[in-house]
XYZ file of C-alpha atoms in Angstrom:
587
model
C 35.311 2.602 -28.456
C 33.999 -0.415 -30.851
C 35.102 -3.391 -30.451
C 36.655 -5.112 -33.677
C 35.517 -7.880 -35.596
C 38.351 -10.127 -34.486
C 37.503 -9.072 -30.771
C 33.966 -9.139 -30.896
C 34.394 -13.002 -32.757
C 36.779 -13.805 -28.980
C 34.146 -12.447 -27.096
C 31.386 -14.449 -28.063
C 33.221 -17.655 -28.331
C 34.058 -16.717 -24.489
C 30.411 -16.642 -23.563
C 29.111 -18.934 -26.133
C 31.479 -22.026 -23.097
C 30.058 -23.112 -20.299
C 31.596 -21.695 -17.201
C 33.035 -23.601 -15.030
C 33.944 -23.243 -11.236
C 37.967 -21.348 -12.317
C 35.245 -19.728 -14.300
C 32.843 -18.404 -12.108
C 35.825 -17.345 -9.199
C 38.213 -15.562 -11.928
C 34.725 -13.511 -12.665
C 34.622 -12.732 -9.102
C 38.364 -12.100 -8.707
C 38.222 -9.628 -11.298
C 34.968 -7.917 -9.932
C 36.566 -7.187 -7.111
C 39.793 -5.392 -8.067
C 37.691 -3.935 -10.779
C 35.266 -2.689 -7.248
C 38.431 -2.061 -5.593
C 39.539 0.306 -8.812
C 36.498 2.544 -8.819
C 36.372 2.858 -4.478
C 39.922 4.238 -4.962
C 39.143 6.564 -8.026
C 35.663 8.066 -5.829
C 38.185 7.818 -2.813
C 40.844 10.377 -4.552
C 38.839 12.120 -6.948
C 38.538 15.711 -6.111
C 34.616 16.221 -7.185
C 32.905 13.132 -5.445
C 29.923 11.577 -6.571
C 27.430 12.707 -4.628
C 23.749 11.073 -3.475
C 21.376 13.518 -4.094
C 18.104 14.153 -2.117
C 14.463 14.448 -2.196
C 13.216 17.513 -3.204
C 9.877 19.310 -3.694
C 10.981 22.478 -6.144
C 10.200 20.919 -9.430
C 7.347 18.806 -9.077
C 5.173 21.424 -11.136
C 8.055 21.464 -13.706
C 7.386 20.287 -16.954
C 7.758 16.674 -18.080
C 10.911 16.336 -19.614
C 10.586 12.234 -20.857
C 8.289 9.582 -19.695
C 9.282 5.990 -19.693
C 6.635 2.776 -19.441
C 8.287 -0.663 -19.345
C 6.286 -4.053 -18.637
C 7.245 -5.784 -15.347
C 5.523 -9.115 -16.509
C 6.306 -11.036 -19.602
C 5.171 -15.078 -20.491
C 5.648 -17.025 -17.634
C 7.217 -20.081 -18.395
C 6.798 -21.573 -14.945
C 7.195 -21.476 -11.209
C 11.048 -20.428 -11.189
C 9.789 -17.825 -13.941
C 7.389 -16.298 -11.406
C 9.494 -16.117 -8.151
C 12.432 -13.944 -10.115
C 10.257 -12.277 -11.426
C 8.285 -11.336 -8.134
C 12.373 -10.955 -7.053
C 12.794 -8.734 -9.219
C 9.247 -6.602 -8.953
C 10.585 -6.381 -5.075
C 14.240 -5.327 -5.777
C 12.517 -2.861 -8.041
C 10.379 -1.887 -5.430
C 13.634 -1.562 -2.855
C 15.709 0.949 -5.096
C 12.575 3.233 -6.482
C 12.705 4.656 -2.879
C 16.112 6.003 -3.276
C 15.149 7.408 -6.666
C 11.595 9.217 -6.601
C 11.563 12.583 -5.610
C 14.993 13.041 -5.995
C 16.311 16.304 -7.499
C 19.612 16.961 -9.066
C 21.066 20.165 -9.246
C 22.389 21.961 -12.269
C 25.823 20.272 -13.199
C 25.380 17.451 -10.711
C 26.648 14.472 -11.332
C 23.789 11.630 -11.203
C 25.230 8.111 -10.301
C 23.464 5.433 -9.998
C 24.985 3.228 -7.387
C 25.422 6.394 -5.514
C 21.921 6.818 -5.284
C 20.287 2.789 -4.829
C 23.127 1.520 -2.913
C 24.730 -1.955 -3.057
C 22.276 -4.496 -3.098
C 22.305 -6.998 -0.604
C 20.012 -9.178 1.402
C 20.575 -7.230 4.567
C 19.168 -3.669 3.128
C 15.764 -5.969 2.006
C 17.018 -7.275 -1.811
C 16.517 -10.816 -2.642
C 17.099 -13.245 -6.111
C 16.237 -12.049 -9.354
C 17.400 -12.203 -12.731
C 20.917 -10.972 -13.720
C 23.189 -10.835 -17.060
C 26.107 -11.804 -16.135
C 28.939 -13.293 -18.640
C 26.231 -14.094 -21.371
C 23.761 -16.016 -19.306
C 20.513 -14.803 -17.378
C 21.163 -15.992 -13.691
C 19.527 -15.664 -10.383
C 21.627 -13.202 -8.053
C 20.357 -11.019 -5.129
C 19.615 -8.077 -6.604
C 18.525 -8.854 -10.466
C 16.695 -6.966 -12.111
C 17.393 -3.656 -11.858
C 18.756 -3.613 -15.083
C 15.064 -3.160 -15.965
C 15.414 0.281 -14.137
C 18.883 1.456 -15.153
C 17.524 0.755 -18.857
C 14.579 2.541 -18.179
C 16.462 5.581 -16.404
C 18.801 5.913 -19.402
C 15.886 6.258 -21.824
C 14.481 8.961 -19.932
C 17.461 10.508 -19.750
C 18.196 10.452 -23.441
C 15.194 11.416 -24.462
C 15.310 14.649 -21.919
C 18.497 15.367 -23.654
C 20.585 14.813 -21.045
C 24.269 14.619 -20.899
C 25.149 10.883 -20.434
C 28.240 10.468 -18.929
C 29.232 6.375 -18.038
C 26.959 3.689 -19.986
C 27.366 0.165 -20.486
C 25.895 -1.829 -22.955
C 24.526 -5.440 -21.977
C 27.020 -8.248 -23.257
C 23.724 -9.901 -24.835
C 20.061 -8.943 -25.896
C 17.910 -10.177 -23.030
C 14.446 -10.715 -24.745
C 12.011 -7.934 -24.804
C 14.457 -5.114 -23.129
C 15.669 -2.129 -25.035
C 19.069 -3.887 -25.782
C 18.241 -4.278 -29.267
C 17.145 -0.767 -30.333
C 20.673 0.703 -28.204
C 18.525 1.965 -25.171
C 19.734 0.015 -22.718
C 22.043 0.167 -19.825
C 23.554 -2.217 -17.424
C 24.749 -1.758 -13.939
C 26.789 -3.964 -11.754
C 28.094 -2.748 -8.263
C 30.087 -0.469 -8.753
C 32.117 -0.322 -11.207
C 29.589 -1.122 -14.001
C 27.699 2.593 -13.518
C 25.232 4.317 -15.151
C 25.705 8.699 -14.366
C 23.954 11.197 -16.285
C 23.781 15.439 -15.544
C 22.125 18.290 -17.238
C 23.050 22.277 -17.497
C 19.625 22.605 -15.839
C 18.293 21.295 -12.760
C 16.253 17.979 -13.657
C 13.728 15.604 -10.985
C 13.180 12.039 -11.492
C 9.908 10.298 -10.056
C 9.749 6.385 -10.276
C 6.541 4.452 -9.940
C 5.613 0.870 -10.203
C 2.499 0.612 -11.416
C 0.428 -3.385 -10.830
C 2.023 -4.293 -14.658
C 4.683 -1.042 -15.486
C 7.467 0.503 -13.882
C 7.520 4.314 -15.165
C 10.167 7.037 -14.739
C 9.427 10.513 -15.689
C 12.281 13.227 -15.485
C 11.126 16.821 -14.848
C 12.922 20.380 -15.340
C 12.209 23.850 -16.038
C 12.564 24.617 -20.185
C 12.925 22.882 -23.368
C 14.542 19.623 -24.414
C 18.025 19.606 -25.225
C 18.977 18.551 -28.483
C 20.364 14.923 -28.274
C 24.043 14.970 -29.409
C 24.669 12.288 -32.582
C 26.247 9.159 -31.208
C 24.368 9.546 -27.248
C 22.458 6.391 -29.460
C 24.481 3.242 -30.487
C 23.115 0.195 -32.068
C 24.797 -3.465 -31.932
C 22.785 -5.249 -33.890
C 25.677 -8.533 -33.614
C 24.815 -8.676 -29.869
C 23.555 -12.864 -29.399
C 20.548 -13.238 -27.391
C 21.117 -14.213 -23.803
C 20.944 -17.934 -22.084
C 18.312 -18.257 -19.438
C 19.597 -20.752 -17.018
C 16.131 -22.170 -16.450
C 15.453 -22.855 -20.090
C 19.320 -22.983 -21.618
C 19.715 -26.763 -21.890
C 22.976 -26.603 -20.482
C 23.136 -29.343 -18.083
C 26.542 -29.554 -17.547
C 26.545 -25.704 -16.512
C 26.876 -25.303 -12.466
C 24.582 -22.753 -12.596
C 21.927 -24.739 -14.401
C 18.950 -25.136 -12.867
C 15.840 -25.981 -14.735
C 12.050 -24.780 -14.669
C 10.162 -26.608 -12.897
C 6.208 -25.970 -14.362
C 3.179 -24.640 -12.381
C 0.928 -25.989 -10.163
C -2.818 -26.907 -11.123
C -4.909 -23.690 -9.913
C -1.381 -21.537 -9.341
C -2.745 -18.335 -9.615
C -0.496 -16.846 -7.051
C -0.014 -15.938 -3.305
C -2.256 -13.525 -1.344
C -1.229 -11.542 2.170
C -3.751 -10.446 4.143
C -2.829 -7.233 6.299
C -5.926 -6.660 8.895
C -6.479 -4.965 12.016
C -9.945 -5.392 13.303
C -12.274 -7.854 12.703
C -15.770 -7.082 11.884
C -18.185 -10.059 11.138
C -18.390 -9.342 7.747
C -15.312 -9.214 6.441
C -14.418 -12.460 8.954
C -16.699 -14.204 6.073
C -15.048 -12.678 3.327
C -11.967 -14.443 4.580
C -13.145 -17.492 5.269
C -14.806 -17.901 2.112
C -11.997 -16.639 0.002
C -8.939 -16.914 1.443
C -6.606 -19.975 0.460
C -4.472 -22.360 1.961
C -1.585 -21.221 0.644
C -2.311 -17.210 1.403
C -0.861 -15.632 4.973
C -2.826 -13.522 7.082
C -0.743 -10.801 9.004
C -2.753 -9.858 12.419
C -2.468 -7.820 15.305
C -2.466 -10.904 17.813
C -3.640 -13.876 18.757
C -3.462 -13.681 22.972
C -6.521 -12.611 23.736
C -9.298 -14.004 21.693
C -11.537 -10.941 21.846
C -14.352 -10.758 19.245
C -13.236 -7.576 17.745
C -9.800 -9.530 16.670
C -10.914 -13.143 16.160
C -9.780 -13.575 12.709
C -11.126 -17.393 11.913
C -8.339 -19.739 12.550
C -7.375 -22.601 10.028
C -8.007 -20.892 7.007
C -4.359 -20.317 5.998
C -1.131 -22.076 6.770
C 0.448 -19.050 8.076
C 0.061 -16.580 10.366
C 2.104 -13.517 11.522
C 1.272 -11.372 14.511
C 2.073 -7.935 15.534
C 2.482 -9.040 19.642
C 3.889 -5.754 20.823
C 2.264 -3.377 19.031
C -1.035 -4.420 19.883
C 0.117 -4.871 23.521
C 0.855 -1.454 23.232
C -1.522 0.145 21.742
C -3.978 -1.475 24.056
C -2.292 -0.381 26.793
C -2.063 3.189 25.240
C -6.146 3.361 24.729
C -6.565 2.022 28.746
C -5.077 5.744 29.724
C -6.499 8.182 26.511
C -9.050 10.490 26.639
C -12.717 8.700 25.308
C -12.381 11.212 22.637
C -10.827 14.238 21.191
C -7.767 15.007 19.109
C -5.273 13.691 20.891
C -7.162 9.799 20.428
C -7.518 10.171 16.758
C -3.917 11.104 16.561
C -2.899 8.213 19.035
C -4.503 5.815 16.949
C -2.997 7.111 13.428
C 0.193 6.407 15.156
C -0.607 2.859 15.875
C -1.621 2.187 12.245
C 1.399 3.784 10.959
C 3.915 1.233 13.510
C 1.141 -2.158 12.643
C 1.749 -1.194 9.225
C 5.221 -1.230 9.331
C 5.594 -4.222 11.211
C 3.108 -5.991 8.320
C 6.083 -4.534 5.978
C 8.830 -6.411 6.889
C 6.775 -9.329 6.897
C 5.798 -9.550 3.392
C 7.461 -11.988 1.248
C 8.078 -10.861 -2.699
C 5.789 -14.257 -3.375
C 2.770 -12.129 -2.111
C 1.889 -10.153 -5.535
C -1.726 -9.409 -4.220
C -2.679 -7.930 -0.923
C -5.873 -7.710 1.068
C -5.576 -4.473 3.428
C -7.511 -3.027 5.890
C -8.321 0.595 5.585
C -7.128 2.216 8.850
C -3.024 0.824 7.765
C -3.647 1.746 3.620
C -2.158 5.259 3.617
C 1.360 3.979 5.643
C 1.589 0.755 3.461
C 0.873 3.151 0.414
C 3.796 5.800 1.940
C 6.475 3.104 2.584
C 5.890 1.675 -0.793
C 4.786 -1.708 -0.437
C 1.996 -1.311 -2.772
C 3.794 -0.623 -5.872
C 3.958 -3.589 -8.111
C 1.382 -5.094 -6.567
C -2.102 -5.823 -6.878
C -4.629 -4.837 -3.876
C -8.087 -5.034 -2.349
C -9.332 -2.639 0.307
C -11.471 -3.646 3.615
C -13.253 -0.509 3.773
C -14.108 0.355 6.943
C -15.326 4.109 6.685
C -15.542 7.091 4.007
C -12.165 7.983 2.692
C -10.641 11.003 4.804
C -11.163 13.326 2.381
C -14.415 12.575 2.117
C -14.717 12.165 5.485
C -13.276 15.325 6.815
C -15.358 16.858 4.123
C -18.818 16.021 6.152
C -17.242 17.136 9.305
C -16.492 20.397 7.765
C -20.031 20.790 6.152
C -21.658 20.150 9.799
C -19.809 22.278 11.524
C -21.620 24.915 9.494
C -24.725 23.723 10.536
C -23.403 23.536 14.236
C -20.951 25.809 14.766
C -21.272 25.638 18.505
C -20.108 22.220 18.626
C -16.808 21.463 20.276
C -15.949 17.862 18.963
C -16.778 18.538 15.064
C -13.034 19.272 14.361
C -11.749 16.110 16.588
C -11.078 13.913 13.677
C -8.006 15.933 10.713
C -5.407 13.567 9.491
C -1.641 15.167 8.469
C -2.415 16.326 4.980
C 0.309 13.706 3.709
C -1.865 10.861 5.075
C -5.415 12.254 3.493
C -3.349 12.346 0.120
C -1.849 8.619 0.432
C -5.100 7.213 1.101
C -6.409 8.980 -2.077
C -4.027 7.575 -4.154
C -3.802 4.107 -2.621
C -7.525 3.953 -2.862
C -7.517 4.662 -6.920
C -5.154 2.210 -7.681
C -6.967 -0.390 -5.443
C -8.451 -3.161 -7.189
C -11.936 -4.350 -5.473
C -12.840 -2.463 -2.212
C -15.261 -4.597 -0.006
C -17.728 -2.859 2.754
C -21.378 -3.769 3.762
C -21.870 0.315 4.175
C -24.203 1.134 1.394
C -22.804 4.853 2.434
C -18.927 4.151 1.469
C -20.153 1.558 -1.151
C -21.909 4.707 -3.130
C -18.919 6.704 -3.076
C -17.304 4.130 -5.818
C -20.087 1.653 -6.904
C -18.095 0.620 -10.259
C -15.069 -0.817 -8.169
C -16.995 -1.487 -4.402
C -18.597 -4.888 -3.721
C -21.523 -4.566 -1.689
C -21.308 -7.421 1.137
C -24.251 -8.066 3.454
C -24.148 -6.825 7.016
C -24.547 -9.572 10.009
C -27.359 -9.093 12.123
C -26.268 -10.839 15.774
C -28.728 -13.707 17.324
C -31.311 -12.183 19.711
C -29.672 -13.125 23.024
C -32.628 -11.472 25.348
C -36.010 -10.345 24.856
C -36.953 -7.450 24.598
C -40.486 -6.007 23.540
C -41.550 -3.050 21.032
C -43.917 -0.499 22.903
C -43.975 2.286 25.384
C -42.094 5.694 25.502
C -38.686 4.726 25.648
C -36.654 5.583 22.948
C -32.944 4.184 22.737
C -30.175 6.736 21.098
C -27.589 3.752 20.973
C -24.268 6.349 21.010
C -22.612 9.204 23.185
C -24.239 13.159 22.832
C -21.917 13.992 20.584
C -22.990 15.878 16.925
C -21.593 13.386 14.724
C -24.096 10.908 16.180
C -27.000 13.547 15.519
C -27.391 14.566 19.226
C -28.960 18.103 18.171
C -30.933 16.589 15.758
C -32.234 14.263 18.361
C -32.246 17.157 20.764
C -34.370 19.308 18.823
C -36.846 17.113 17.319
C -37.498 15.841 20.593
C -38.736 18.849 22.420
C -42.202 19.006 23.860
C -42.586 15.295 22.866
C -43.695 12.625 25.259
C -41.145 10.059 24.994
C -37.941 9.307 26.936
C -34.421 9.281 25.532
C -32.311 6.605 26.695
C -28.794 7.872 26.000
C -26.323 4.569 26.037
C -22.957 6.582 25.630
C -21.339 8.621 28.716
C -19.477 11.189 26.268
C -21.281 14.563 25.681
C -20.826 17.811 23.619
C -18.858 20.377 26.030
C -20.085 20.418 29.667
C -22.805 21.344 31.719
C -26.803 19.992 30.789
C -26.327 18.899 27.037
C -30.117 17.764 26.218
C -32.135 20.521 28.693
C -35.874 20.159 28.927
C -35.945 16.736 26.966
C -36.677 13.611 29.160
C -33.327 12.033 29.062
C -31.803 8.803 31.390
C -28.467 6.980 30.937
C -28.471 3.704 30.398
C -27.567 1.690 33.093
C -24.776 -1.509 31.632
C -24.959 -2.647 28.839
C -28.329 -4.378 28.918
C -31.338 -2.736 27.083
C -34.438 -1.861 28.157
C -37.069 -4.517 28.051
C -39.665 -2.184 26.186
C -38.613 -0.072 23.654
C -40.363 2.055 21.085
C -37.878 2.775 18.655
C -33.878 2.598 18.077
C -33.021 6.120 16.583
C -29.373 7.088 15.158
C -29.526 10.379 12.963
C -25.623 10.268 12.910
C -23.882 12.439 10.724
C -20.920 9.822 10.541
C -21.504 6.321 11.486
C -19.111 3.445 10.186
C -20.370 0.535 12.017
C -23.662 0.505 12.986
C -24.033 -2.484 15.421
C -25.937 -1.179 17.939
C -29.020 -0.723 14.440
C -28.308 -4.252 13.795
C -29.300 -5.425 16.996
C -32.226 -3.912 17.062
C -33.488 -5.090 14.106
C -32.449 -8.332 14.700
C -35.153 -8.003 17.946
C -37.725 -6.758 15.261
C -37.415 -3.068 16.571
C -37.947 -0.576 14.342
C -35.108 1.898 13.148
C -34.718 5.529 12.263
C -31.659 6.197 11.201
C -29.738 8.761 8.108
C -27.844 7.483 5.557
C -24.421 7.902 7.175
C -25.481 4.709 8.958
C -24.987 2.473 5.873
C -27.982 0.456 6.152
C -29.925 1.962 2.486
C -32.971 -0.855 1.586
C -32.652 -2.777 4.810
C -36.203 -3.885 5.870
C -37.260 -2.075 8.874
C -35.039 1.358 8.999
C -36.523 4.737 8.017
C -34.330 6.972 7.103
C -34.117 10.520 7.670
C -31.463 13.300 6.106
C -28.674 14.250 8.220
C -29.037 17.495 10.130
C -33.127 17.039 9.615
C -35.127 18.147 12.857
C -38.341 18.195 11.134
C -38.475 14.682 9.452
C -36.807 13.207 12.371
C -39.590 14.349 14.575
C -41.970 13.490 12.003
C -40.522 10.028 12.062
C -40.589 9.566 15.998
C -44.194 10.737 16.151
C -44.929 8.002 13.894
C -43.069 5.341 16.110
C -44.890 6.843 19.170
């Protein structure tokens, strides 16, 4: 029903006064029998309002309406930030009751059925809110931005709308003034929608957009005249940050930006490879957090450079745990690579309910990308990637190719992520921002977005001489370290193969006739001919960059990352012939 001219004329000379404190606690009075009202009504009512679930049947079905709105407008200042990172991350909070959710034919769709009462103990926090006129901070704001944006969709899909609300005012740059908007305040301000048809809506937040898409099998439904209102007499709404009202209680005034405000950053790691230790230290600020596994045991694979930030976060237990897990796994296998999945998935999930809304950009290490990605703590948010091997696709894609070439292996098919992880990953990784590696390998897989870092070579700590027969194969007998490459380019030769892992390919004699010893600690020999790695996947070559650092020469394959390094040759993977060539050269 319209409102009259003589009612619509009370109405704004209601919210045209400044509340007062009667004001504010006859609102809330009223809210709650009005709460009260509709828990009674759902309570009674024969056909409840159910929340619908997650579904997979229509996620080939074709689009029915696609929605785009902005998430980021002018900032005015500081406070204008922080509600609206409050609002990115309430937007962030509901989404995951929304996407993937399918609603029957003749289902009822209710909003606060399906997101739930907001509140700071389910993860919601301060953003903007209409409420009697004026654009407030409340836990919760914002998801007006989403209930506008669901109601478009659903209009558009031709949709049977069922309980709308307009806003009381035109909030600047929402859909209020073209009639396509839709407030919501728990619960008895709703928005509820159904179709004849069965219908899926997806939600995203993109780094500037939030988009909703509604899918279903057939046509579009013819819109029904009037589903579309205008008020073109709506007044624009007061922002208490910017309203001049400074006899308002809820006033509270903008307070402008910082010189060089450009933001906060989180930085989610795991471990800590030389090279990306400089990256931090040389970009990180002051006023960025870094999120780490621990800090109890100062090992150099997690000594993340101290007094770079002004805080720090540690996951304690889980890296107590998963340290205590890898003491009793196998060296290799399966059942490790699984282990260790699991243990990203719970560091990434600790790192979760550590972020703070103020961190809009994220630094991540690869290995905890794909869970971040799955528990949704990426969307609205800007992100760079530590990238510390080939995607798994990728990845699994090599394995698969040399297991073709060596079908006899054993430990080719170790490494094959759940198919829901190898997907996450590929999407998290396209909507990355910068992805940083020293691997020329994983840097040529995206070269447009990748920046190319230099690798560390360590300080000589011993000498040790180039000569002799002795040639040092600085990993385990395994294929994916080239082992029957090695094995067959070194038959008949005169040179001895210094094997420095204790893992082999299946049992029994793995290398045969070829002059093999193991190498006894961790020291090398003191004469060495060559250092030789013709891996078919090798992610952090160390072992190369100590020998080059003692001016030993290097044969190694691409997989090794080290592409225009002075002093490797490289060889193709699964290459016999040039890697034999290449050791009778070094001989």
């Amino acid at each position: 029903m319209r409102e009259t001219n003589g009612t619509r004329d009370m109405t704004h000379r209601a919210l045209s006064q400044v509340p007062s404190f009667w004001d504010m606690a006859l609102f809330e009075a009223k809210a709650t029998a009005f709460r009260l009202k509709r828990k009674t009504q759902e309570t009674l009512s024969r056909k409840a309002v159910c929340r619908h679930g997650q579904g997979k049947a229509l996620t080939s079905a074709p689009i029915l309406a696609r929605i785009s709105s902005p998430l980021w407008h002018h900032l005015q200042g500081s406070q204008d930030r922080a509600l609206t990172l409050g609002k990115i991350h309430n937007l962030r909070r509901a989404i995951r009751h929304l996407d993937g959710v399918e609603v029957p034919a003749g289902s009822l769709f209710s909003f606060w059925r399906q997101v739930g009462r907001t509140t700071r103990r389910r993860g919601f926090v301060e953003g903007r809110e209409l409420r009697e006129g004026c654009l407030i901070a409340n836990v919760g704001g914002g998801l007006c931005q989403l209930s506008n944006a669901l109601y478009e969709a659903a209009l558009d899909a031709g949709l049977e709308i069922v309980e709308r609300h307009a806003h009381s005012r035109v909030v600047p740059g929402s859909r209020a003034s073209l009639g396509r908007d839709a407030t919501v305040f728990w619960n008895y301000v709703d928005l509820r929608f159904r179709a004849a048809r069965p219908f899926r809506i997806e939600a995203t937040l993109r780094r500037d957009s939030l988009e909703i898409v509604l899918r279903g099998p057939g046509g579009l439904v013819t819109r029904k005249d009037g589903d579309l209102s205008v008020d073109e007499e709506r007044l624009g709404a007061n922002d208490c940050t910017s309203c001049g009202e400074t006899e308002c209680r809820r006033h509270d005034p903008e307070r402008p930006f910082l010189p060089n405000d450009i933001g906060s950053t989180a930085w989610l790691v795991d471990a800590c490879w030389p090279e990306f230790s400089i990256l931090f230290s040389a970009i990180a600020r002051t006023e960025d957090a870094l999120l780490l596994p621990q800090r109890l045991r100062e090992t150099p694979r997690y000594a993340w450079p101290r007094h770079v930030v002004a805080e720090e976060s540690c996951a304690t237990l889980v890296a107590l745990r998963r340290a205590l897990a890898l003491r009793h796994a196998p060296r290799q296998g399966r059942a490790l690579q699984d282990m260790l999945l699991r243990y990203d998935g719970a560091l990434a999930c600790h790192y979760a309910k550590k972020l703070s809304p103020v961190h809009e950009h994220l630094v991540i290490s690869q290995n905890l990308l794909p869970h971040l990605w799955r528990l949704g703590e990426l969307q609205g948010r800007s992100f760079d990637v530590l990238m510390i091997r080939h995607p798994m696709a990728e990845l699994e894609a090599k394995l698969d190719a040399a297991k073709a070439v060596y079908p006899m292996s054993p430990t080719l098919g170790d490494f094959r992520a759940p198919q829901e992880i190898v997907v996450a990953e590929r999407a998290a990784l396209a909507a990355a921002r910068t992805l940083y590696t020293p691997h020329s390998g994983i840097a040529a897989g995206d070269p447009a977005r990748t920046q190319l870092i230099d690798w560390l070579k360590p300080a000589p700590r011993s000498r040790i001489a180039r000569g002799g027969k002795s040639v040092l194969f600085p990993a385990s007998a395994l294929a994916r370290k080239g082992a029957y490459a090695l094995r067959e380019a070194a038959q008949d030769l005169d040179l001895d193969i210094v094997v420095a892992g204790k893992a082999r390919e299946g049992e029994g004699d793995f290398w045969g006739k070829v002059r093999t010893h193991q190498l006894d600690g961790a020291e090398w020999p003191e004469k060495i001919a060559a250092v030789i790695l013709p891996a078919l996947i090798e992610h952090e070559p160390r072992a190369l960059l100590k020998a080059l650092a003692h001016g030993l020469p290097v044969i190694a394959t691409p997989e090794c990352g080290l592409a225009g390094t002075a002093g490797v040759a490289e060889v193709p993977v699964c290459d016999p012939a040039g890697l034999r060539q290449q050791l009778l050269q070094v001989l």
